[in-house]
PDB file of C-alpha atoms and ligand atoms in Angstrom:
ATOM      1  CA  SER A   1     -29.275 279.520  63.257  1.00  0.00           C
ATOM      2  CA  LEU A   2     -28.336 276.392  65.159  1.00  0.00           C
ATOM      3  CA  GLU A   3     -29.359 274.099  62.306  1.00  0.00           C
ATOM      4  CA  GLU A   4     -26.762 275.868  60.132  1.00  0.00           C
ATOM      5  CA  SER A   5     -24.024 274.966  62.588  1.00  0.00           C
ATOM      6  CA  GLY A   6     -24.907 271.276  62.355  1.00  0.00           C
ATOM      7  CA  LEU A   7     -24.899 270.903  66.131  1.00  0.00           C
ATOM      8  CA  SER A   8     -27.415 268.780  68.018  1.00  0.00           C
ATOM      9  CA  PRO A   9     -30.262 270.598  69.829  1.00  0.00           C
ATOM     10  CA  THR A  10     -29.035 269.215  73.169  1.00  0.00           C
ATOM     11  CA  TRP A  11     -25.657 270.812  72.457  1.00  0.00           C
ATOM     12  CA  ILE A  12     -26.981 274.212  73.491  1.00  0.00           C
ATOM     13  CA  THR A  13     -28.923 273.009  76.537  1.00  0.00           C
ATOM     14  CA  ASP A  14     -25.760 271.278  77.734  1.00  0.00           C
ATOM     15  CA  ILE A  15     -23.578 274.384  77.441  1.00  0.00           C
ATOM     16  CA  LEU A  16     -26.006 277.181  78.351  1.00  0.00           C
ATOM     17  CA  PRO A  17     -26.165 276.698  82.161  1.00  0.00           C
ATOM     18  CA  SER A  18     -22.405 276.977  82.642  1.00  0.00           C
ATOM     19  CA  VAL A  19     -22.195 280.068  80.433  1.00  0.00           C
ATOM     20  CA  ILE A  20     -24.931 281.815  82.462  1.00  0.00           C
ATOM     21  CA  GLN A  21     -23.595 280.614  85.808  1.00  0.00           C
ATOM     22  CA  ASP A  22     -19.917 281.412  85.189  1.00  0.00           C
ATOM     23  CA  LEU A  23     -20.570 284.823  83.643  1.00  0.00           C
ATOM     24  CA  ASN A  24     -22.732 285.728  86.631  1.00  0.00           C
ATOM     25  CA  ARG A  25     -20.284 284.344  89.170  1.00  0.00           C
ATOM     26  CA  TYR A  26     -16.878 285.128  87.677  1.00  0.00           C
ATOM     27  CA  GLY A  27     -17.564 287.414  84.701  1.00  0.00           C
ATOM     28  CA  VAL A  28     -15.591 284.834  82.709  1.00  0.00           C
ATOM     29  CA  CYS A  29     -16.605 281.456  81.234  1.00  0.00           C
ATOM     30  CA  VAL A  30     -14.410 278.854  79.540  1.00  0.00           C
ATOM     31  CA  VAL A  31     -16.007 276.043  77.499  1.00  0.00           C
ATOM     32  CA  ASP A  32     -13.650 273.316  76.319  1.00  0.00           C
ATOM     33  CA  ASN A  33     -14.366 270.980  73.383  1.00  0.00           C
ATOM     34  CA  PHE A  34     -16.841 273.609  72.287  1.00  0.00           C
ATOM     35  CA  LEU A  35     -17.662 272.215  68.824  1.00  0.00           C
ATOM     36  CA  GLY A  36     -15.753 268.934  68.835  1.00  0.00           C
ATOM     37  CA  SER A  37     -12.538 268.481  66.883  1.00  0.00           C
ATOM     38  CA  ASP A  38     -14.375 267.310  63.750  1.00  0.00           C
ATOM     39  CA  LYS A  39     -15.940 270.769  63.510  1.00  0.00           C
ATOM     40  CA  ALA A  40     -12.971 272.684  64.927  1.00  0.00           C
ATOM     41  CA  GLN A  41     -10.461 271.295  62.430  1.00  0.00           C
ATOM     42  CA  PRO A  42     -12.119 272.777  59.301  1.00  0.00           C
ATOM     43  CA  ILE A  43     -12.306 276.149  61.064  1.00  0.00           C
ATOM     44  CA  LEU A  44      -8.542 276.029  61.661  1.00  0.00           C
ATOM     45  CA  GLN A  45      -8.035 275.112  58.002  1.00  0.00           C
ATOM     46  CA  GLU A  46     -10.107 278.107  56.872  1.00  0.00           C
ATOM     47  CA  VAL A  47      -8.120 280.430  59.140  1.00  0.00           C
ATOM     48  CA  GLU A  48      -4.810 279.037  57.870  1.00  0.00           C
ATOM     49  CA  ALA A  49      -6.060 279.518  54.310  1.00  0.00           C
ATOM     50  CA  LEU A  50      -6.848 283.178  55.076  1.00  0.00           C
ATOM     51  CA  HIS A  51      -3.308 283.513  56.427  1.00  0.00           C
ATOM     52  CA  VAL A  52      -1.716 281.806  53.413  1.00  0.00           C
ATOM     53  CA  ARG A  53      -3.696 284.093  51.102  1.00  0.00           C
ATOM     54  CA  GLY A  54      -2.124 287.057  52.909  1.00  0.00           C
ATOM     55  CA  LEU A  55      -5.424 288.453  54.199  1.00  0.00           C
ATOM     56  CA  PHE A  56      -4.103 289.283  57.661  1.00  0.00           C
ATOM     57  CA  GLU A  57      -3.117 292.903  57.875  1.00  0.00           C
ATOM     58  CA  ASP A  58      -0.507 293.855  60.442  1.00  0.00           C
ATOM     59  CA  GLY A  59      -1.985 294.977  63.744  1.00  0.00           C
ATOM     60  CA  GLN A  60      -1.186 298.537  64.691  1.00  0.00           C
ATOM     61  CA  VAL A  61       2.344 297.865  65.877  1.00  0.00           C
ATOM     62  CA  VAL A  62       2.815 301.322  67.381  1.00  0.00           C
ATOM     63  CA  SER A  63       0.030 303.016  69.278  1.00  0.00           C
ATOM     64  CA  PRO A  64      -1.292 306.348  67.959  1.00  0.00           C
ATOM     65  CA  ASN A  65      -0.908 307.973  71.348  1.00  0.00           C
ATOM     66  CA  VAL A  66       2.341 309.126  72.903  1.00  0.00           C
ATOM     67  CA  GLN A  67       2.279 307.341  76.274  1.00  0.00           C
ATOM     68  CA  ASP A  68       1.656 304.011  74.578  1.00  0.00           C
ATOM     69  CA  GLN A  69       4.460 304.757  72.136  1.00  0.00           C
ATOM     70  CA  ALA A  70       6.686 305.160  75.184  1.00  0.00           C
ATOM     71  CA  ARG A  71       5.649 301.600  75.931  1.00  0.00           C
ATOM     72  CA  GLY A  72       6.657 300.635  72.410  1.00  0.00           C
ATOM     73  CA  ILE A  73       4.870 297.772  70.755  1.00  0.00           C
ATOM     74  CA  ILE A  74       1.410 297.495  72.302  1.00  0.00           C
ATOM     75  CA  ARG A  75      -0.070 295.043  69.836  1.00  0.00           C
ATOM     76  CA  GLY A  76       1.688 292.304  67.961  1.00  0.00           C
ATOM     77  CA  ASP A  77      -1.461 290.852  66.452  1.00  0.00           C
ATOM     78  CA  LYS A  78      -2.355 290.657  62.776  1.00  0.00           C
ATOM     79  CA  ILE A  79      -6.056 290.629  62.044  1.00  0.00           C
ATOM     80  CA  THR A  80      -8.648 290.149  59.361  1.00  0.00           C
ATOM     81  CA  TRP A  81     -12.402 290.628  59.638  1.00  0.00           C
ATOM     82  CA  VAL A  82     -14.855 288.107  58.218  1.00  0.00           C
ATOM     83  CA  THR A  83     -18.646 288.145  58.127  1.00  0.00           C
ATOM     84  CA  GLY A  84     -18.738 284.368  57.692  1.00  0.00           C
ATOM     85  CA  ASN A  85     -20.585 284.743  54.391  1.00  0.00           C
ATOM     86  CA  GLU A  86     -17.355 284.675  52.380  1.00  0.00           C
ATOM     87  CA  PRO A  87     -17.125 281.575  50.172  1.00  0.00           C
ATOM     88  CA  GLN A  88     -14.144 280.043  52.017  1.00  0.00           C
ATOM     89  CA  CYS A  89     -15.516 280.752  55.483  1.00  0.00           C
ATOM     90  CA  ALA A  90     -18.471 278.351  55.733  1.00  0.00           C
ATOM     91  CA  ASN A  91     -17.097 276.726  58.882  1.00  0.00           C
ATOM     92  CA  ILE A  92     -16.312 280.067  60.514  1.00  0.00           C
ATOM     93  CA  ARG A  93     -19.944 280.907  59.718  1.00  0.00           C
ATOM     94  CA  ARG A  94     -21.097 277.822  61.607  1.00  0.00           C
ATOM     95  CA  LEU A  95     -19.013 278.870  64.626  1.00  0.00           C
ATOM     96  CA  VAL A  96     -20.558 282.354  64.525  1.00  0.00           C
ATOM     97  CA  SER A  97     -24.077 280.880  64.305  1.00  0.00           C
ATOM     98  CA  ALA A  98     -23.390 278.623  67.280  1.00  0.00           C
ATOM     99  CA  VAL A  99     -22.104 281.500  69.421  1.00  0.00           C
ATOM    100  CA  ASP A 100     -25.009 283.735  68.338  1.00  0.00           C
ATOM    101  CA  SER A 101     -27.440 281.028  69.480  1.00  0.00           C
ATOM    102  CA  ILE A 102     -25.805 280.694  72.888  1.00  0.00           C
ATOM    103  CA  ILE A 103     -25.681 284.443  73.504  1.00  0.00           C
ATOM    104  CA  ALA A 104     -29.305 284.946  72.418  1.00  0.00           C
ATOM    105  CA  LYS A 105     -30.575 282.031  74.541  1.00  0.00           C
ATOM    106  CA  ALA A 106     -28.507 283.141  77.556  1.00  0.00           C
ATOM    107  CA  ASN A 107     -29.687 286.731  77.224  1.00  0.00           C
ATOM    108  CA  HIS A 108     -33.360 285.642  77.249  1.00  0.00           C
ATOM    109  CA  HIS A 109     -33.005 282.852  79.804  1.00  0.00           C
ATOM    110  CA  GLN A 110     -35.269 283.200  82.855  1.00  0.00           C
ATOM    111  CA  ASP A 111     -32.224 282.793  85.149  1.00  0.00           C
ATOM    112  CA  ALA A 112     -30.002 285.095  83.086  1.00  0.00           C
ATOM    113  CA  GLY A 113     -28.993 287.129  86.169  1.00  0.00           C
ATOM    114  CA  GLN A 114     -26.734 290.026  85.166  1.00  0.00           C
ATOM    115  CA  LEU A 115     -27.185 289.034  81.525  1.00  0.00           C
ATOM    116  CA  ALA A 116     -30.848 290.085  81.789  1.00  0.00           C
ATOM    117  CA  LYS A 117     -29.884 293.739  82.058  1.00  0.00           C
ATOM    118  CA  TYR A 118     -28.644 293.641  78.472  1.00  0.00           C
ATOM    119  CA  SER A 119     -30.717 293.436  75.339  1.00  0.00           C
ATOM    120  CA  ILE A 120     -28.168 291.959  72.949  1.00  0.00           C
ATOM    121  CA  THR A 121     -29.322 292.670  69.432  1.00  0.00           C
ATOM    122  CA  TRP A 122     -26.076 293.278  67.566  1.00  0.00           C
ATOM    123  CA  ARG A 123     -22.578 291.938  67.241  1.00  0.00           C
ATOM    124  CA  SER A 124     -19.329 292.704  65.477  1.00  0.00           C
ATOM    125  CA  ARG A 125     -18.093 290.723  62.523  1.00  0.00           C
ATOM    126  CA  ALA A 126     -15.673 287.952  63.405  1.00  0.00           C
ATOM    127  CA  MET A 127     -12.183 289.258  64.029  1.00  0.00           C
ATOM    128  CA  VAL A 128      -9.642 286.567  63.141  1.00  0.00           C
ATOM    129  CA  ALA A 129      -6.370 287.362  64.895  1.00  0.00           C
ATOM    130  CA  CYS A 130      -2.923 285.839  64.500  1.00  0.00           C
ATOM    131  CA  TYR A 131      -0.087 286.520  66.937  1.00  0.00           C
ATOM    132  CA  PRO A 132       2.974 285.685  64.831  1.00  0.00           C
ATOM    133  CA  GLY A 133       5.246 284.466  67.615  1.00  0.00           C
ATOM    134  CA  GLN A 134       8.617 286.045  68.492  1.00  0.00           C
ATOM    135  CA  GLY A 135       7.085 287.428  71.656  1.00  0.00           C
ATOM    136  CA  ALA A 136       4.097 289.130  69.966  1.00  0.00           C
ATOM    137  CA  ARG A 137       1.716 290.226  72.708  1.00  0.00           C
ATOM    138  CA  TYR A 138      -1.127 292.595  73.552  1.00  0.00           C
ATOM    139  CA  VAL A 139      -0.564 294.826  76.558  1.00  0.00           C
ATOM    140  CA  LYS A 140      -3.048 294.950  79.416  1.00  0.00           C
ATOM    141  CA  HIS A 141      -6.234 296.618  78.269  1.00  0.00           C
ATOM    142  CA  VAL A 142     -10.019 296.724  78.587  1.00  0.00           C
ATOM    143  CA  ASP A 143     -11.913 295.944  75.375  1.00  0.00           C
ATOM    144  CA  ASN A 144     -14.685 298.449  76.104  1.00  0.00           C
ATOM    145  CA  PRO A 145     -13.503 300.977  78.728  1.00  0.00           C
ATOM    146  CA  ASP A 146     -15.841 303.818  77.784  1.00  0.00           C
ATOM    147  CA  GLY A 147     -19.249 302.315  77.073  1.00  0.00           C
ATOM    148  CA  ASP A 148     -19.108 301.794  73.317  1.00  0.00           C
ATOM    149  CA  GLY A 149     -21.940 299.253  73.620  1.00  0.00           C
ATOM    150  CA  ARG A 150     -19.923 296.049  73.690  1.00  0.00           C
ATOM    151  CA  CYS A 151     -20.992 293.908  76.631  1.00  0.00           C
ATOM    152  CA  ILE A 152     -19.630 290.401  75.929  1.00  0.00           C
ATOM    153  CA  THR A 153     -16.356 289.346  74.330  1.00  0.00           C
ATOM    154  CA  ALA A 154     -16.424 285.827  72.853  1.00  0.00           C
ATOM    155  CA  ILE A 155     -13.089 284.339  71.797  1.00  0.00           C
ATOM    156  CA  TYR A 156     -12.628 280.958  70.084  1.00  0.00           C
ATOM    157  CA  TYR A 157      -9.139 279.446  70.096  1.00  0.00           C
ATOM    158  CA  ILE A 158      -7.869 276.980  67.484  1.00  0.00           C
ATOM    159  CA  ASN A 159      -4.268 276.264  68.463  1.00  0.00           C
ATOM    160  CA  LYS A 160      -3.468 272.562  68.188  1.00  0.00           C
ATOM    161  CA  ASP A 161      -1.010 270.910  70.579  1.00  0.00           C
ATOM    162  CA  TRP A 162      -0.435 274.123  72.513  1.00  0.00           C
ATOM    163  CA  THR A 163       2.272 273.857  75.215  1.00  0.00           C
ATOM    164  CA  PRO A 164       3.377 276.383  77.875  1.00  0.00           C
ATOM    165  CA  GLU A 165       6.518 277.060  75.759  1.00  0.00           C
ATOM    166  CA  GLY A 166       4.114 278.321  73.077  1.00  0.00           C
ATOM    167  CA  GLY A 167       3.194 281.238  75.345  1.00  0.00           C
ATOM    168  CA  GLY A 168       0.333 283.487  74.277  1.00  0.00           C
ATOM    169  CA  VAL A 169      -1.691 282.836  77.428  1.00  0.00           C
ATOM    170  CA  LEU A 170      -4.570 285.246  77.998  1.00  0.00           C
ATOM    171  CA  ARG A 171      -4.295 286.702  81.503  1.00  0.00           C
ATOM    172  CA  ILE A 172      -7.480 288.273  82.873  1.00  0.00           C
ATOM    173  CA  TYR A 173      -7.502 290.416  86.026  1.00  0.00           C
ATOM    174  CA  PRO A 174     -11.187 290.257  87.105  1.00  0.00           C
ATOM    175  CA  GLU A 175     -12.041 293.485  88.923  1.00  0.00           C
ATOM    176  CA  GLY A 176     -12.309 293.221  92.683  1.00  0.00           C
ATOM    177  CA  ASN A 177     -10.814 289.761  92.636  1.00  0.00           C
ATOM    178  CA  SER A 178      -7.262 288.975  93.672  1.00  0.00           C
ATOM    179  CA  GLN A 179      -7.423 285.855  91.510  1.00  0.00           C
ATOM    180  CA  VAL A 180      -5.850 286.281  88.076  1.00  0.00           C
ATOM    181  CA  ALA A 181      -7.262 283.961  85.393  1.00  0.00           C
ATOM    182  CA  GLU A 182      -4.731 282.458  82.975  1.00  0.00           C
ATOM    183  CA  ILE A 183      -6.467 281.069  79.896  1.00  0.00           C
ATOM    184  CA  GLU A 184      -4.408 278.834  77.624  1.00  0.00           C
ATOM    185  CA  PRO A 185      -5.444 279.350  73.968  1.00  0.00           C
ATOM    186  CA  LEU A 186      -6.281 275.657  73.479  1.00  0.00           C
ATOM    187  CA  PHE A 187      -7.781 274.101  70.343  1.00  0.00           C
ATOM    188  CA  ASP A 188     -11.610 274.193  70.303  1.00  0.00           C
ATOM    189  CA  ARG A 189     -11.747 276.312  73.476  1.00  0.00           C
ATOM    190  CA  MET A 190     -14.449 278.980  73.754  1.00  0.00           C
ATOM    191  CA  LEU A 191     -14.161 281.938  76.154  1.00  0.00           C
ATOM    192  CA  PHE A 192     -16.770 284.496  77.167  1.00  0.00           C
ATOM    193  CA  PHE A 193     -16.156 287.516  79.363  1.00  0.00           C
ATOM    194  CA  TRP A 194     -17.693 290.912  80.113  1.00  0.00           C
ATOM    195  CA  SER A 195     -16.080 293.411  77.725  1.00  0.00           C
ATOM    196  CA  ASP A 196     -16.065 296.353  80.137  1.00  0.00           C
ATOM    197  CA  ARG A 197     -13.745 297.496  82.930  1.00  0.00           C
ATOM    198  CA  ARG A 198     -14.574 294.392  84.972  1.00  0.00           C
ATOM    199  CA  ASN A 199     -12.075 292.439  82.881  1.00  0.00           C
ATOM    200  CA  PRO A 200      -8.717 294.068  82.182  1.00  0.00           C
ATOM    201  CA  HIS A 201      -6.677 291.466  80.293  1.00  0.00           C
ATOM    202  CA  GLU A 202      -3.512 290.950  78.284  1.00  0.00           C
ATOM    203  CA  VAL A 203      -2.071 288.466  75.816  1.00  0.00           C
ATOM    204  CA  LEU A 204       1.272 287.290  77.155  1.00  0.00           C
ATOM    205  CA  PRO A 205       4.149 287.002  74.674  1.00  0.00           C
ATOM    206  CA  ALA A 206       3.439 284.301  72.092  1.00  0.00           C
ATOM    207  CA  ASN A 207       6.339 282.184  70.880  1.00  0.00           C
ATOM    208  CA  VAL A 208       4.448 279.661  68.777  1.00  0.00           C
ATOM    209  CA  THR A 209       4.612 280.680  65.115  1.00  0.00           C
ATOM    210  CA  SER A 210       0.930 281.531  64.685  1.00  0.00           C
ATOM    211  CA  ARG A 211      -1.416 281.868  67.618  1.00  0.00           C
ATOM    212  CA  TYR A 212      -4.931 282.034  66.205  1.00  0.00           C
ATOM    213  CA  ALA A 213      -8.133 283.307  67.806  1.00  0.00           C
ATOM    214  CA  ILE A 214     -11.546 284.308  66.463  1.00  0.00           C
ATOM    215  CA  THR A 215     -13.273 287.076  68.432  1.00  0.00           C
ATOM    216  CA  LEU A 216     -16.902 288.255  68.375  1.00  0.00           C
ATOM    217  CA  TRP A 217     -18.109 291.275  70.353  1.00  0.00           C
ATOM    218  CA  TYR A 218     -21.807 291.394  71.339  1.00  0.00           C
ATOM    219  CA  TYR A 219     -23.532 294.739  71.730  1.00  0.00           C
ATOM    220  CA  ASP A 220     -26.150 295.874  74.215  1.00  0.00           C
TER     221      ASP A 220
HETATM  222  O1  LIG B 301      -6.461 286.674  71.850  1.00  0.00           O
HETATM  223  C1  LIG B 301      -6.691 286.746  73.078  1.00  0.00           C
HETATM  224  O2  LIG B 301      -6.583 285.786  73.856  1.00  0.00           O
HETATM  225  C2  LIG B 301      -7.146 288.064  73.669  1.00  0.00           C
HETATM  226  N1  LIG B 301      -7.150 289.086  72.680  1.00  0.00           N
HETATM  227  C3  LIG B 301      -7.490 290.332  73.076  1.00  0.00           C
HETATM  228  O3  LIG B 301      -7.733 290.639  74.232  1.00  0.00           O
HETATM  229  C4  LIG B 301      -7.649 291.359  72.060  1.00  0.00           C
HETATM  230  N2  LIG B 301      -8.349 292.405  72.424  1.00  0.00           N
HETATM  231  N3  LIG B 301      -8.573 293.418  71.589  1.00  0.00           N
HETATM  232  C5  LIG B 301      -8.096 293.427  70.293  1.00  0.00           C
HETATM  233  C6  LIG B 301      -8.359 294.515  69.458  1.00  0.00           C
HETATM  234  C7  LIG B 301      -7.861 294.508  68.159  1.00  0.00           C
HETATM  235  C8  LIG B 301      -7.104 293.439  67.683  1.00  0.00           C
HETATM  236  C9  LIG B 301      -6.844 292.336  68.506  1.00  0.00           C
HETATM  237  C10 LIG B 301      -7.350 292.333  69.830  1.00  0.00           C
HETATM  238  C11 LIG B 301      -7.109 291.234  70.750  1.00  0.00           C
HETATM  239  O4  LIG B 301      -6.463 290.204  70.406  1.00  0.00           O
HETATM  240 FE1  LIG B 302      -8.978 292.303  74.463  1.00  0.00          FE
END
């Protein structure tokens, strides 16, 4: 609930319109200074603590299928899943509560537009991902190409002092749009996009030592 996340009630009314509008218009929405650095910092510290404790397992560095193997490394990420109820994840829990509130309010909003066709009642756990630098990337893909139920991808970035040399930009190729969106994985930046074929995307090679992101997938 919103109270859990310690955010002011106006926080959601301030953010909601742009989430609804941008998702309807572009299929992608970026919200900067999402929680404020005082709330973002402890989330970064919890993620770093997970990393230090060795809880990130290596992503699948070689794809199970042959054609991807021909393409070699398809995923350089290392991930760990958290529910937010773990003892050392109280701040990640607050982030999850805040995003849940926004998605629920947007889904039920009277001007929800395309969002109204979904009835979002479920979500994944939080996937904490680390791209360990040295060019780690994620090849162009669609999160939900074959209707597995995921309708919205929500990614929260916590990379302080990111610079272009750090790499790891998320490039989205919105369907039917010649414009490519390049999303820098900036600290306290929240990103929403449709999970289906409307948004093929890739993580460009990351050079910074640990590029962190927390992803939630919402189900129709
Ligand atoms: O971090 C980003 O900016 C975008 N990230 C992705 O698109 C992305 N998409 N699907 C995954 C599935 C399993 C593990 C990691 C991922 C993953 O980072
Ligand atoms: Fe993805």
